[in-house]
Short mmCIF file of C-alpha atoms in Angstrom, two decimals:
data_model
loop_
_atom_site.label_atom_id
_atom_site.label_comp_id
_atom_site.label_asym_id
_atom_site.label_seq_id
_atom_site.Cartn_x
_atom_site.Cartn_y
_atom_site.Cartn_z
CA MET A 1 32.66 -18.66 108.47
CA SER A 2 30.71 -15.44 108.70
CA PRO A 3 28.25 -15.34 111.62
CA TYR A 4 25.88 -13.65 109.22
CA MET A 5 25.39 -16.75 107.14
CA LYS A 6 22.42 -18.97 107.83
CA ARG A 7 23.23 -22.20 109.63
CA SER A 8 21.80 -24.23 106.74
CA GLU A 9 24.09 -22.47 104.26
CA LYS A 10 27.15 -23.06 106.43
CA ILE A 11 26.27 -26.75 106.69
CA ILE A 12 26.10 -27.06 102.90
CA LEU A 13 29.45 -25.33 102.40
CA THR A 14 31.09 -27.50 105.05
CA ALA A 15 29.56 -30.60 103.47
CA ILE A 16 31.04 -29.64 100.09
CA GLU A 17 34.48 -29.37 101.72
CA ILE A 18 34.07 -32.80 103.33
CA LEU A 19 32.92 -34.34 100.04
CA ASP A 20 35.99 -32.93 98.36
CA GLU A 21 38.43 -34.03 101.05
CA LEU A 22 37.00 -37.38 102.10
CA GLY A 23 34.70 -38.45 99.26
CA LEU A 24 31.11 -39.63 99.56
CA GLN A 25 32.05 -42.27 102.15
CA GLY A 26 33.49 -39.57 104.38
CA LEU A 27 30.45 -37.32 104.15
CA SER A 28 28.44 -38.03 107.27
CA THR A 29 26.15 -35.95 109.43
CA LYS A 30 28.56 -36.72 112.29
CA GLU A 31 31.53 -35.22 110.42
CA ILE A 32 29.52 -32.17 109.32
CA CYS A 33 28.42 -31.53 112.90
CA ARG A 34 31.94 -32.03 114.23
CA ARG A 35 33.30 -29.41 111.86
CA GLU A 36 30.41 -27.05 112.43
CA GLY A 37 30.54 -27.47 116.19
CA VAL A 38 26.84 -28.29 116.39
CA SER A 39 24.77 -31.25 117.53
CA GLU A 40 23.15 -33.60 115.05
CA GLY A 41 19.85 -32.32 116.38
CA ALA A 42 20.79 -28.85 115.14
CA LEU A 43 21.58 -30.26 111.70
CA TYR A 44 18.29 -32.15 111.57
CA LYS A 45 16.43 -28.89 112.18
CA HIS A 46 17.51 -27.88 108.70
CA PHE A 47 17.96 -31.14 106.80
CA THR A 48 16.36 -34.58 106.76
CA GLY A 49 19.77 -36.21 107.03
CA LYS A 50 22.61 -36.89 104.61
CA ASP A 51 20.22 -36.99 101.64
CA GLY A 52 18.86 -33.58 102.55
CA VAL A 53 22.38 -32.18 102.75
CA MET A 54 23.25 -33.78 99.39
CA LEU A 55 20.21 -32.11 97.83
CA GLY A 56 21.54 -28.80 99.15
CA ILE A 57 24.98 -29.54 97.69
CA LEU A 58 23.43 -30.41 94.32
CA GLY A 59 21.47 -27.15 94.46
CA CYS A 60 24.74 -25.24 94.89
CA TYR A 61 26.39 -27.28 92.15
CA SER A 62 23.73 -26.40 89.60
CA LYS A 63 22.80 -22.92 90.76
CA PHE A 64 24.19 -21.08 87.76
CA ASP A 65 22.83 -23.47 85.11
CA ASN A 66 19.79 -21.30 84.34
CA ASP A 67 21.82 -18.09 84.37
CA ILE A 68 24.27 -19.47 81.84
CA LYS A 69 21.43 -20.57 79.56
CA GLU A 70 19.62 -17.25 80.03
CA THR A 71 22.80 -15.30 79.24
CA ILE A 72 23.31 -17.16 75.96
CA ILE A 73 19.76 -16.22 74.95
CA LEU A 74 20.07 -12.61 76.15
CA LYS A 75 23.37 -12.07 74.37
CA GLU A 76 21.99 -13.78 71.22
CA LEU A 77 25.07 -15.93 70.96
CA SER A 78 25.44 -18.33 68.09
CA ALA A 79 25.47 -22.04 68.87
CA LYS A 80 29.25 -22.26 68.80
CA GLU A 81 29.65 -19.08 70.85
CA GLY A 82 27.05 -20.30 73.31
CA ILE A 83 28.67 -23.68 73.79
CA THR A 84 32.09 -22.10 74.25
CA TYR A 85 30.64 -19.49 76.59
CA ALA A 86 29.02 -22.15 78.77
CA ILE A 87 32.14 -24.30 78.88
CA SER A 88 34.23 -21.23 79.82
CA ARG A 89 31.90 -20.27 82.64
CA TYR A 90 31.83 -23.77 84.12
CA ALA A 91 35.59 -24.19 83.66
CA GLU A 92 36.36 -20.93 85.42
CA TYR A 93 33.91 -21.65 88.22
CA TYR A 94 35.33 -25.13 88.81
CA GLU A 95 38.93 -23.91 88.70
CA ASN A 96 38.17 -21.32 91.34
CA TYR A 97 35.94 -23.62 93.40
CA PRO A 98 37.82 -26.93 93.19
CA ALA A 99 35.76 -28.55 95.94
CA MET A 100 32.69 -28.37 93.71
CA THR A 101 34.35 -30.65 91.16
CA ALA A 102 34.01 -33.55 93.58
CA ILE A 103 30.42 -33.87 92.40
CA LEU A 104 31.22 -34.19 88.69
CA ASN A 105 32.39 -37.75 89.09
CA LEU A 106 29.66 -38.85 91.49
CA TYR A 107 26.63 -38.73 89.19
CA GLU A 108 26.40 -42.48 88.76
CA THR A 109 26.97 -43.26 92.44
CA LEU A 110 24.47 -40.63 93.56
CA SER A 111 21.88 -41.86 91.08
CA HIS A 112 21.52 -44.98 93.25
CA GLU A 113 20.56 -42.94 96.34
CA ALA A 114 16.76 -43.00 96.46
CA GLY A 115 16.41 -39.60 98.12
CA ILE A 116 18.49 -37.69 95.61
CA ALA A 117 18.40 -39.72 92.37
CA HIS A 118 15.72 -37.40 90.95
CA LYS A 119 17.88 -34.31 91.48
CA VAL A 120 20.94 -35.95 89.97
CA ALA A 121 18.92 -37.03 86.94
CA GLU A 122 17.45 -33.54 86.63
CA ILE A 123 20.88 -31.86 86.56
CA PHE A 124 22.39 -34.48 84.26
CA GLU A 125 19.51 -34.33 81.79
CA TYR A 126 19.34 -30.53 81.91
CA ARG A 127 23.01 -30.13 81.00
CA ASN A 128 22.89 -32.78 78.30
CA ARG A 129 19.74 -31.28 76.81
CA PHE A 130 21.18 -27.76 77.06
CA PHE A 131 24.21 -28.66 74.95
CA ALA A 132 22.22 -30.86 72.58
CA ASP A 133 19.76 -28.01 71.93
CA LEU A 134 22.61 -25.62 71.16
CA ILE A 135 24.16 -28.15 68.81
CA GLU A 136 20.83 -28.62 67.03
CA LYS A 137 20.60 -24.84 66.66
CA GLY A 138 24.11 -24.90 65.20
CA ILE A 139 23.11 -27.57 62.70
CA ARG A 140 19.96 -25.67 61.67
CA GLU A 141 21.91 -22.47 61.18
CA GLY A 142 24.73 -24.11 59.24
CA GLU A 143 27.41 -23.63 61.91
CA PHE A 144 27.88 -27.37 62.31
CA LYS A 145 27.89 -30.14 59.75
CA SER A 146 24.43 -31.54 59.04
CA ASP A 147 25.44 -35.11 59.90
CA VAL A 148 26.41 -34.22 63.46
CA ASN A 149 24.37 -36.14 66.05
CA SER A 150 23.47 -33.61 68.75
CA ASP A 151 23.16 -36.14 71.59
CA SER A 152 26.48 -37.81 70.75
CA LEU A 153 28.29 -34.50 70.46
CA SER A 154 26.78 -33.31 73.74
CA ASP A 155 28.12 -36.50 75.35
CA ILE A 156 31.57 -35.79 73.90
CA ILE A 157 31.63 -32.16 75.07
CA LEU A 158 30.47 -32.99 78.58
CA GLY A 159 32.54 -36.14 78.70
CA ALA A 160 35.67 -34.17 77.83
CA CYS A 161 34.99 -31.72 80.66
CA MET A 162 34.46 -34.52 83.13
CA SER A 163 37.55 -36.44 82.03
CA VAL A 164 39.82 -33.38 82.06
CA THR A 165 38.52 -32.42 85.50
CA LEU A 166 39.03 -35.94 86.87
CA LYS A 167 42.60 -35.97 85.56
CA TRP A 168 43.19 -32.55 87.12
CA ARG A 169 41.93 -33.76 90.48
CA MET A 170 44.03 -36.92 90.30
CA HIS A 171 47.10 -34.83 89.44
CA GLY A 172 46.66 -32.76 92.58
CA ARG A 173 45.09 -29.80 90.76
CA SER A 174 48.60 -28.78 89.85
CA TYR A 175 47.82 -26.79 86.70
CA PRO A 176 45.11 -24.40 85.48
CA LEU A 177 41.94 -26.41 84.90
CA LYS A 178 40.25 -23.83 82.70
CA ASP A 179 43.11 -23.84 80.17
CA LYS A 180 42.94 -27.63 79.84
CA ILE A 181 39.17 -27.74 79.49
CA LEU A 182 39.18 -25.02 76.84
CA GLU A 183 42.03 -26.72 75.00
CA ALA A 184 40.05 -29.97 74.84
CA HIS A 185 36.97 -28.03 73.82
CA ASP A 186 38.81 -26.22 71.01
CA HIS A 187 39.93 -29.57 69.61
CA ILE A 188 36.34 -30.82 69.56
CA MET A 189 35.03 -27.66 67.91
CA LYS A 190 37.61 -27.95 65.10
CA PHE A 191 36.09 -31.23 63.92
CA ILE A 192 32.48 -30.18 63.63
CA MET B 1 38.53 6.02 98.91
CA LYS B 2 38.46 2.59 100.50
CA ILE B 3 37.62 -0.09 97.98
CA LEU B 4 36.78 -3.75 98.53
CA ILE B 5 37.15 -6.08 95.56
CA ALA B 6 35.81 -9.63 95.55
CA GLU B 7 37.03 -11.63 92.56
CA ASP B 8 37.90 -15.31 92.39
CA ASP B 9 39.63 -15.33 89.01
CA LEU B 10 43.35 -14.56 89.34
CA ALA B 11 43.76 -12.61 86.09
CA SER B 12 40.64 -10.53 86.78
CA ARG B 13 41.76 -9.95 90.34
CA ARG B 14 45.16 -8.64 89.23
CA PHE B 15 43.56 -6.39 86.64
CA MET B 16 40.99 -4.96 89.02
CA SER B 17 43.55 -4.42 91.76
CA ARG B 18 45.92 -2.59 89.43
CA PHE B 19 43.22 -0.46 87.85
CA MET B 20 41.27 0.40 90.99
CA SER B 21 44.36 1.24 93.06
CA ALA B 22 44.52 4.52 91.12
CA TYR B 23 41.30 5.54 92.89
CA GLY B 24 41.93 4.39 96.40
CA GLU B 25 43.15 1.81 98.83
CA CYS B 26 42.06 -1.62 97.61
CA ASP B 27 41.50 -4.75 99.64
CA ILE B 28 41.09 -7.97 97.72
CA THR B 29 39.02 -11.02 98.60
CA VAL B 30 38.44 -14.20 96.64
CA ASP B 31 34.88 -15.15 97.52
CA GLY B 32 31.67 -13.82 98.99
CA ILE B 33 32.40 -15.01 102.50
CA GLU B 34 35.73 -13.17 102.62
CA ALA B 35 34.04 -10.10 101.16
CA ILE B 36 31.37 -10.08 103.85
CA GLU B 37 33.94 -10.61 106.58
CA ALA B 38 36.17 -7.85 105.21
CA TYR B 39 33.17 -5.55 105.02
CA ILE B 40 32.32 -6.23 108.66
CA LEU B 41 35.93 -5.60 109.67
CA GLY B 42 35.80 -2.29 107.87
CA LEU B 43 32.67 -1.27 109.75
CA ASP B 44 34.03 -2.45 113.08
CA SER B 45 37.32 -0.60 112.61
CA GLY B 46 35.56 2.65 111.85
CA GLU B 47 36.98 2.64 108.32
CA PRO B 48 34.11 1.39 106.19
CA TYR B 49 34.46 0.69 102.49
CA GLU B 50 32.99 3.31 100.22
CA LEU B 51 32.99 1.11 97.15
CA VAL B 52 32.52 -2.66 96.94
CA VAL B 53 33.09 -4.46 93.65
CA LEU B 54 31.67 -7.98 93.59
CA ASP B 55 32.09 -10.68 91.00
CA VAL B 56 29.02 -12.92 90.76
CA MET B 57 30.17 -16.47 90.06
CA MET B 58 32.43 -16.91 93.06
CA PRO B 59 33.09 -19.94 95.26
CA ARG B 60 31.14 -20.58 98.44
CA VAL B 61 29.04 -17.40 98.48
CA ASP B 62 28.34 -15.61 95.21
CA GLY B 63 28.35 -11.88 94.63
CA ILE B 64 24.60 -11.36 94.68
CA LYS B 65 24.29 -13.21 97.96
CA ALA B 66 27.22 -11.20 99.37
CA LEU B 67 25.51 -7.99 98.22
CA LYS B 68 22.28 -8.97 99.96
CA THR B 69 24.14 -9.84 103.15
CA ILE B 70 26.04 -6.53 103.12
CA ARG B 71 22.79 -4.63 102.73
CA GLU B 72 21.22 -6.57 105.59
CA LEU B 73 24.25 -5.78 107.73
CA GLU B 74 23.96 -2.09 106.92
CA LYS B 75 20.26 -2.10 107.74
CA ALA B 76 20.94 -3.87 111.05
CA ARG B 77 23.50 -1.18 111.95
CA GLY B 78 21.31 1.73 110.91
CA ILE B 79 23.48 2.59 107.91
CA VAL B 80 21.10 4.03 105.36
CA GLY B 81 20.95 6.11 102.22
CA ALA B 82 24.16 7.85 101.21
CA GLU B 83 26.05 6.26 104.09
CA ARG B 84 25.74 2.83 102.51
CA ALA B 85 28.64 1.50 100.47
CA LYS B 86 28.29 1.86 96.73
CA ILE B 87 28.20 -1.60 95.21
CA ILE B 88 29.10 -2.57 91.66
CA VAL B 89 28.69 -6.14 90.47
CA THR B 90 30.95 -7.41 87.69
CA THR B 91 29.83 -10.46 85.80
CA ALA B 92 30.22 -12.44 82.61
CA LEU B 93 26.52 -13.29 82.95
CA GLY B 94 23.88 -11.21 81.22
CA GLU B 95 20.93 -9.43 82.79
CA THR B 96 19.53 -12.66 84.14
CA GLN B 97 16.78 -12.80 86.72
CA TYR B 98 19.30 -13.58 89.40
CA ILE B 99 21.48 -10.56 88.56
CA MET B 100 18.44 -8.32 88.36
CA SER B 101 17.37 -9.50 91.82
CA GLY B 102 20.43 -7.66 93.08
CA PHE B 103 18.82 -4.34 92.14
CA GLU B 104 15.99 -5.11 94.52
CA THR B 105 18.48 -5.25 97.38
CA GLY B 106 20.57 -2.21 96.72
CA LEU B 107 22.84 -3.01 93.82
CA GLU B 108 23.79 0.26 92.19
CA MET B 109 25.31 -0.93 89.01
CA TYR B 110 26.51 -3.97 87.18
CA ILE B 111 29.27 -4.13 84.60
CA ASN B 112 29.86 -6.91 82.09
CA LYS B 113 33.12 -8.77 82.10
CA PRO B 114 35.69 -8.41 80.68
CA VAL B 115 35.61 -5.13 82.57
CA GLU B 116 36.48 -2.12 80.45
CA THR B 117 38.23 0.62 82.38
CA ASP B 118 36.17 3.43 80.85
CA ARG B 119 32.94 1.68 81.84
CA MET B 120 34.15 1.24 85.39
CA GLU B 121 35.16 4.91 85.52
CA ALA B 122 31.82 5.98 84.10
CA ALA B 123 30.04 3.85 86.71
CA MET B 124 32.05 5.37 89.54
CA GLU B 125 31.39 8.87 88.21
CA LYS B 126 27.68 8.15 87.93
CA MET B 127 27.67 7.02 91.55
CA GLY B 128 29.39 10.22 92.62
CA LEU B 129 32.63 8.57 93.58
CA LEU B 130 34.79 10.42 91.09
CA ASP B 131 35.43 14.00 90.07
CA ARG B 132 36.55 14.90 86.60
CA LYS B 133 39.38 17.47 86.68
CA ASP B 134 42.66 18.14 84.98
CA GLY B 135 41.52 15.95 82.09
CA GLY B 136 41.19 12.88 84.29
CA SER B 137 39.01 11.21 86.88
CA HIS B 138 39.94 11.25 90.52
CA ALA B 139 38.43 9.86 93.67
CA ARG B 140 36.14 12.39 95.25
CA THR B 141 37.57 13.62 98.57
#
């Protein structure tokens, strides 16, 4: 990696690769240091341990959440446009950064780790609330049927993304992820 | 003109490569780390890039971070003012705080995706990279 990157940033990126290749069990400070060619002491200068690294990974994972929300507001997108826009952005980002998708299916496991449970909950709740709020806007403005339950529909939209991504990972990422996510999303949008 | 393009999306990458090759020699990278490394190689080889086009939402290192790193590199090597590469950011995001932070570190221009060729041309003209003659735009030599 570029010598011009901060050590802490390199550690996070390496940790994301390890998480993707070896899963949560394989993510250890020892493995990170081995790949980075540094001592564990050097890692501990930047992070409090595996939990600290995981917090960094989760920061990377969610770093565009606010920008996506802000863009929907700035561009004055309708609820349906906004939801589709957000799904497209995430789908494209995950397709082009497959390693990042390792985190999608770890929410529940990570929520049991005392040092990072708060961050996991924050990201999970933010995304659920984000979609639920857009759906509620859609209901108010007559884009969606009035009997739509915003929380349930948010679960369905996010659940579809997670399921499609899991299937993609289990099938060796052998086809375009974005196409599949948007296909599933289009089906959902037709029914509301 | 030597052009560096950083774009992770395949379709966008193909489009940008095809379009921009009319204006100069294009090198393509797929994330911010590759872009920074290519930029350094350009400096080290004595053939620096005149124009860098950075997507924002890229794997590993995003376009704004790559921009900031490139500017830091230039500063460290005493490359200032007109000698600096012109940098355009392309993004499907709006004028969010994060994008706007790029202007504080030497972003010249940003263009919304999908990129329209006339907007890209207008941006390059505005930055003094193109001349208009014979009814078309050409890289300034």
